[in-house]
């Protein structure tokens, strides 16, 4: 994971969560019709959920770009946390902060703004 945030996907995920509050639940990767920020980012990036118990709530079908060291479960699937970290271009520390189950929407907005801030510096 490179630590160079995917600003476009960060903003699109935040916009989706803000526009669909009934589909956002930060304390679960995926439950019923709701997902956390990481789940939404992974889905918006084209991720496909595994559809077999007990992996359907946390695992996505592996893609070639996924790091082999994070593949697990049947058929080498990947946990949504690692998929979201990759597609969002975050390092482990950034992902841990953003994906925390204790974050409310205001905290997520602040973290996304901070992660997107370097882009503003590049434009000056």
PDB file of C-alpha atoms in Angstrom, residues 3 5 15 25 27 29 32 37 40 44 49 56 61 69 72 75 81 95 111 114 120 123:
ATOM      1  CA  UNK A   3       0.070   5.891   1.167  1.00  0.00           C
ATOM      2  CA  UNK A   5      -4.509   8.597  -1.324  1.00  0.00           C
ATOM      3  CA  UNK A  15     -20.436  11.641  -1.096  1.00  0.00           C
ATOM      4  CA  UNK A  25     -23.117   1.596   9.255  1.00  0.00           C
ATOM      5  CA  UNK A  27     -19.484  -0.729  12.865  1.00  0.00           C
ATOM      6  CA  UNK A  29     -18.040  -4.235   7.117  1.00  0.00           C
ATOM      7  CA  UNK A  32     -28.078  -6.463   5.501  1.00  0.00           C
ATOM      8  CA  UNK A  37     -16.839   3.402   4.664  1.00  0.00           C
ATOM      9  CA  UNK A  40     -18.588   1.304   0.200  1.00  0.00           C
ATOM     10  CA  UNK A  44     -17.535   1.672  -5.672  1.00  0.00           C
ATOM     11  CA  UNK A  49     -18.547  -9.757  -2.308  1.00  0.00           C
ATOM     12  CA  UNK A  56     -19.992 -13.051   2.775  1.00  0.00           C
ATOM     13  CA  UNK A  61     -13.384 -11.980  -4.510  1.00  0.00           C
ATOM     14  CA  UNK A  69      -0.102 -11.984   1.613  1.00  0.00           C
ATOM     15  CA  UNK A  72      -7.362 -15.937   2.838  1.00  0.00           C
ATOM     16  CA  UNK A  75     -10.384 -19.681  -2.958  1.00  0.00           C
ATOM     17  CA  UNK A  81     -10.347  -3.855   4.822  1.00  0.00           C
ATOM     18  CA  UNK A  95      -6.673   2.929   6.842  1.00  0.00           C
ATOM     19  CA  UNK A 111     -10.173  12.328   8.042  1.00  0.00           C
ATOM     20  CA  UNK A 114      -7.036  15.569   5.795  1.00  0.00           C
ATOM     21  CA  UNK A 120      -4.637  21.139  -2.663  1.00  0.00           C
ATOM     22  CA  UNK A 123      -2.333  22.860  -7.155  1.00  0.00           C
TER      23      UNK A 123
END
